[in-house]
Short mmCIF file of N, CA and C in Angstrom, two decimals:
data_model
loop_
_atom_site.label_atom_id
_atom_site.label_comp_id
_atom_site.label_asym_id
_atom_site.label_seq_id
_atom_site.Cartn_x
_atom_site.Cartn_y
_atom_site.Cartn_z
N UNK A 28 21.71 140.62 196.87
CA UNK A 28 22.67 140.46 196.12
C UNK A 28 22.65 141.54 197.90
N UNK A 29 21.81 142.15 198.96
CA UNK A 29 22.88 142.68 200.02
C UNK A 29 23.46 141.31 200.66
N UNK A 30 21.98 140.47 200.98
CA UNK A 30 22.57 138.84 201.38
C UNK A 30 23.82 138.55 201.36
N UNK A 31 24.74 138.34 199.41
CA UNK A 31 25.14 137.70 199.59
C UNK A 31 26.74 138.13 199.81
N UNK A 32 26.54 139.90 199.88
CA UNK A 32 27.64 140.53 199.65
C UNK A 32 27.97 140.57 201.58
N UNK A 33 26.28 140.69 201.98
CA UNK A 33 27.05 139.89 203.87
C UNK A 33 27.94 138.87 204.27
N UNK A 34 27.06 137.42 203.28
CA UNK A 34 27.45 136.50 203.43
C UNK A 34 28.77 136.46 203.72
N UNK A 35 29.62 136.86 202.34
CA UNK A 35 30.74 136.71 202.05
C UNK A 35 31.63 138.09 202.94
N UNK A 36 31.25 139.13 203.58
CA UNK A 36 32.09 139.84 204.56
C UNK A 36 31.44 138.98 206.05
N UNK A 37 31.35 138.14 206.39
CA UNK A 37 30.84 137.77 207.54
C UNK A 37 31.74 136.91 207.35
N UNK A 38 32.57 135.89 206.57
CA UNK A 38 33.25 135.04 205.81
C UNK A 38 34.48 135.09 205.62
N UNK A 39 34.76 136.64 205.07
CA UNK A 39 36.18 137.33 205.09
C UNK A 39 36.55 138.29 206.52
N UNK A 40 35.59 138.02 207.98
CA UNK A 40 36.04 138.34 209.56
C UNK A 40 36.94 137.48 210.18
N UNK A 41 36.12 136.40 209.05
CA UNK A 41 36.17 134.66 209.89
C UNK A 41 37.71 134.44 209.72
N UNK A 42 37.59 134.27 208.42
CA UNK A 42 39.34 134.14 207.85
C UNK A 42 40.64 135.12 208.50
N UNK A 43 39.74 136.11 208.73
CA UNK A 43 40.69 137.45 209.09
C UNK A 43 41.16 136.93 210.63
N UNK A 44 40.21 137.10 211.40
CA UNK A 44 40.74 136.66 212.93
C UNK A 44 41.80 135.44 212.66
N UNK A 45 41.25 134.02 211.66
CA UNK A 45 41.85 132.70 212.07
C UNK A 45 43.28 133.88 211.66
N UNK A 46 43.53 134.44 210.52
CA UNK A 46 45.01 134.75 210.39
C UNK A 46 45.39 136.01 211.42
N UNK A 47 44.67 136.54 211.74
CA UNK A 47 45.83 137.11 213.12
C UNK A 47 46.15 136.03 214.42
N UNK A 48 44.99 135.70 214.27
CA UNK A 48 45.40 134.70 215.93
C UNK A 48 46.71 133.67 215.25
N UNK A 49 46.62 133.16 213.58
CA UNK A 49 47.91 132.23 213.49
C UNK A 49 49.62 133.31 212.92
N UNK A 50 48.91 134.51 212.64
CA UNK A 50 50.51 135.04 212.78
C UNK A 50 50.61 135.68 214.44
N UNK A 51 49.92 135.44 215.43
CA UNK A 51 49.89 136.35 217.06
C UNK A 51 51.09 134.51 217.60
N UNK A 52 50.46 134.08 217.07
CA UNK A 52 51.13 132.30 217.69
C UNK A 52 52.60 132.21 217.49
N UNK A 53 52.97 132.60 216.18
CA UNK A 53 53.84 132.82 215.05
C UNK A 53 55.06 133.27 215.59
N UNK A 54 54.70 135.06 217.02
CA UNK A 54 55.27 136.26 216.46
C UNK A 54 56.77 135.90 217.44
N UNK A 55 57.49 134.74 217.87
CA UNK A 55 57.88 135.22 218.73
C UNK A 55 57.93 134.43 220.14
N UNK A 56 59.10 134.49 220.69
CA UNK A 56 58.86 134.09 222.66
C UNK A 56 58.02 134.33 222.81
N UNK A 57 57.45 135.67 223.08
CA UNK A 57 56.70 135.90 223.57
C UNK A 57 55.15 135.30 223.18
N UNK A 58 54.98 134.41 222.32
CA UNK A 58 53.92 134.04 221.43
C UNK A 58 53.59 132.66 222.39
N UNK A 59 54.94 132.08 222.96
CA UNK A 59 54.48 131.11 223.53
C UNK A 59 54.64 131.02 225.47
N UNK A 60 53.51 131.09 225.44
CA UNK A 60 53.54 130.54 227.00
C UNK A 60 54.46 130.24 227.52
N UNK A 61 55.18 129.15 227.10
CA UNK A 61 56.27 128.01 228.08
C UNK A 61 57.33 129.21 228.21
N UNK A 62 57.58 130.26 227.37
CA UNK A 62 58.17 131.80 227.39
C UNK A 62 57.70 132.79 228.14
N UNK A 63 56.76 132.82 228.29
CA UNK A 63 56.52 134.24 229.09
C UNK A 63 57.30 133.84 230.13
N UNK A 64 57.59 135.84 230.60
CA UNK A 64 57.59 135.71 232.32
C UNK A 64 56.15 135.69 233.21
N UNK A 65 56.17 134.93 233.71
CA UNK A 65 54.99 135.41 234.80
C UNK A 65 54.96 136.23 235.84
N UNK A 66 54.55 137.08 236.11
CA UNK A 66 54.65 137.34 237.61
C UNK A 66 53.87 137.73 238.40
N UNK A 67 53.49 136.89 239.92
CA UNK A 67 52.89 137.46 240.57
C UNK A 67 51.72 139.04 240.52
N UNK A 68 52.59 140.11 240.92
CA UNK A 68 51.88 141.97 240.59
C UNK A 68 51.02 141.96 239.91
N UNK A 69 51.37 141.93 238.58
CA UNK A 69 50.21 142.09 237.37
C UNK A 69 49.30 141.11 237.33
N UNK A 70 48.27 141.57 236.36
CA UNK A 70 47.76 141.02 234.85
C UNK A 70 48.01 140.39 234.03
N UNK A 71 47.83 139.54 233.45
CA UNK A 71 48.29 138.88 232.51
C UNK A 71 46.74 139.25 231.01
N UNK A 72 47.58 139.21 229.66
CA UNK A 72 46.69 139.08 228.67
C UNK A 72 46.42 137.86 228.30
N UNK A 73 46.15 136.73 227.56
CA UNK A 73 45.59 135.69 227.68
C UNK A 73 44.72 135.44 226.44
N UNK A 74 45.81 134.77 224.67
CA UNK A 74 44.61 134.08 224.02
C UNK A 74 44.24 132.84 224.21
N UNK A 75 43.09 132.65 224.61
CA UNK A 75 42.96 131.08 224.32
C UNK A 75 41.24 131.05 223.23
N UNK A 76 42.32 129.51 222.76
CA UNK A 76 41.30 128.70 220.95
C UNK A 76 39.72 128.95 222.00
N UNK A 77 38.97 128.90 221.37
CA UNK A 77 38.41 128.92 221.75
C UNK A 77 37.41 127.45 221.07
N UNK A 78 37.91 126.73 221.02
CA UNK A 78 37.61 124.69 221.27
C UNK A 78 38.58 124.69 222.18
N UNK A 79 38.63 125.74 223.12
CA UNK A 79 39.40 125.35 224.43
C UNK A 79 38.62 125.27 225.65
N UNK A 80 37.55 124.79 226.00
CA UNK A 80 36.76 125.36 226.63
C UNK A 80 36.43 125.54 227.71
N UNK A 81 37.88 123.89 228.51
CA UNK A 81 38.09 123.44 229.59
C UNK A 81 39.05 125.16 229.97
N UNK A 82 39.63 125.75 229.86
CA UNK A 82 40.70 126.74 230.17
C UNK A 82 40.06 127.70 230.12
N UNK A 83 38.45 127.65 229.02
CA UNK A 83 37.50 128.97 229.02
C UNK A 83 37.23 129.15 230.34
N UNK A 84 36.34 128.29 230.35
CA UNK A 84 35.25 127.62 231.44
C UNK A 84 36.28 128.17 233.16
N UNK A 85 37.74 127.80 233.28
CA UNK A 85 38.71 127.47 234.52
C UNK A 85 38.77 129.49 234.46
N UNK A 86 39.23 130.33 233.32
CA UNK A 86 39.56 131.41 233.37
C UNK A 86 38.42 131.90 234.02
N UNK A 87 37.10 131.74 233.69
CA UNK A 87 36.37 132.33 234.52
C UNK A 87 35.84 132.75 235.44
N UNK A 88 36.24 130.88 236.01
CA UNK A 88 35.76 130.57 237.23
C UNK A 88 36.41 130.91 238.81
N UNK A 89 37.29 131.68 238.00
CA UNK A 89 39.26 131.97 238.12
C UNK A 89 38.97 133.70 238.71
N UNK A 90 37.89 134.54 237.97
CA UNK A 90 37.89 135.40 237.47
C UNK A 90 38.73 136.22 237.38
N UNK A 91 38.87 135.94 235.41
CA UNK A 91 39.95 136.74 234.59
C UNK A 91 38.64 137.30 234.07
N UNK A 92 39.09 138.38 233.10
CA UNK A 92 37.73 139.41 232.56
C UNK A 92 37.68 138.98 231.02
N UNK A 93 37.17 138.72 230.53
CA UNK A 93 36.86 138.60 229.26
C UNK A 93 37.05 139.50 228.71
N UNK A 94 37.82 139.76 227.82
CA UNK A 94 38.44 141.40 226.87
C UNK A 94 37.46 141.98 225.60
N UNK A 95 37.83 140.14 224.77
CA UNK A 95 36.86 141.07 223.51
C UNK A 95 37.23 139.05 223.33
N UNK A 96 35.48 139.03 221.97
CA UNK A 96 36.05 137.05 221.34
C UNK A 96 35.94 137.61 220.80
N UNK A 97 36.90 136.90 219.48
CA UNK A 97 37.13 137.48 218.78
C UNK A 97 36.38 136.50 217.44
N UNK A 98 35.70 135.80 218.40
CA UNK A 98 34.90 133.51 217.84
C UNK A 98 36.19 132.64 217.77
N UNK A 99 36.81 132.60 216.74
CA UNK A 99 37.88 131.11 216.91
C UNK A 99 38.39 131.71 217.61
N UNK A 100 39.53 132.90 218.86
CA UNK A 100 39.83 133.14 220.05
C UNK A 100 39.07 134.04 220.94
N UNK A 101 39.14 133.96 222.16
CA UNK A 101 39.35 135.53 222.49
C UNK A 101 40.72 136.22 223.71
N UNK A 102 40.64 136.57 224.18
CA UNK A 102 41.24 137.92 224.53
C UNK A 102 41.15 137.55 225.80
N UNK A 103 42.47 137.91 227.49
CA UNK A 103 41.15 137.05 228.59
C UNK A 103 42.03 138.04 228.75
N UNK A 104 42.06 138.74 230.37
CA UNK A 104 43.57 139.01 231.27
C UNK A 104 43.11 139.00 232.39
N UNK A 105 44.21 138.05 233.26
CA UNK A 105 44.39 137.28 234.11
C UNK A 105 45.05 137.44 235.12
N UNK A 106 44.67 137.91 236.52
CA UNK A 106 46.26 137.58 236.91
C UNK A 106 46.69 136.77 237.45
N UNK A 107 47.68 136.20 237.80
CA UNK A 107 49.35 134.83 237.74
C UNK A 107 48.16 133.77 238.30
N UNK A 108 47.83 134.06 239.31
CA UNK A 108 46.76 133.09 240.60
C UNK A 108 45.90 132.04 239.20
N UNK A 109 45.47 132.81 238.45
CA UNK A 109 44.24 132.02 237.66
C UNK A 109 44.88 131.73 236.77
N UNK A 110 46.10 131.14 236.48
CA UNK A 110 47.10 130.53 235.79
C UNK A 110 47.83 129.92 235.99
N UNK A 111 47.63 129.74 236.83
CA UNK A 111 48.26 128.21 237.30
C UNK A 111 47.90 126.94 237.21
N UNK A 112 48.52 126.19 236.16
CA UNK A 112 48.10 124.45 235.74
C UNK A 112 47.63 124.64 234.06
N UNK A 113 47.26 126.20 233.64
CA UNK A 113 46.90 126.41 231.94
C UNK A 113 47.71 126.78 231.31
N UNK A 114 48.72 127.01 231.97
CA UNK A 114 49.75 127.65 230.96
C UNK A 114 50.76 126.37 229.90
N UNK A 115 50.37 125.19 230.77
CA UNK A 115 51.00 124.47 229.92
C UNK A 115 50.24 123.69 228.56
N UNK A 116 48.80 124.09 228.42
CA UNK A 116 47.77 124.21 227.35
C UNK A 116 48.43 124.63 225.88
N UNK A 117 48.50 123.97 224.85
CA UNK A 117 49.38 124.89 223.33
C UNK A 117 48.21 125.63 223.00
N UNK A 118 46.90 125.20 223.66
CA UNK A 118 45.90 126.82 223.13
C UNK A 118 45.52 127.92 224.32
N UNK A 119 46.64 128.21 225.01
CA UNK A 119 46.21 129.18 225.81
C UNK A 119 47.61 130.03 225.47
N UNK A 120 47.81 131.33 225.20
CA UNK A 120 48.96 131.71 225.07
C UNK A 120 49.39 133.06 225.70
N UNK A 121 50.16 133.84 226.70
CA UNK A 121 49.64 134.52 226.78
C UNK A 121 51.07 135.82 225.91
N UNK A 122 50.31 136.67 225.89
CA UNK A 122 50.69 137.92 224.93
C UNK A 122 50.53 139.13 226.23
N UNK A 123 50.96 139.35 226.51
CA UNK A 123 51.19 140.91 227.46
C UNK A 123 52.31 141.66 226.62
N UNK A 124 52.94 141.33 225.46
CA UNK A 124 53.49 142.27 224.53
C UNK A 124 51.81 143.62 223.95
N UNK A 125 51.13 143.22 223.87
CA UNK A 125 49.80 143.46 223.17
C UNK A 125 48.60 144.46 224.18
#
């Protein structure tokens, strides 16, 4: 019984993470990286889908910091220089609003 409950909770957590990511991507202009204002003066928070291993690797190599890994996606803090060439990818979203 305990194993079954644990399985249900783990599945529910994955569904919640995916739902949160979907809502954040539809939240408005700030959810779209192409509309985000990138300044060279400050760090930015970036959501990256777990399936985009190339962006994850590049962010790490460019000195970005992993803040939270939610499984389906992760939240990073990166300087503008670390984001050069990555902002056109649909799996990466600048979210400076949280």
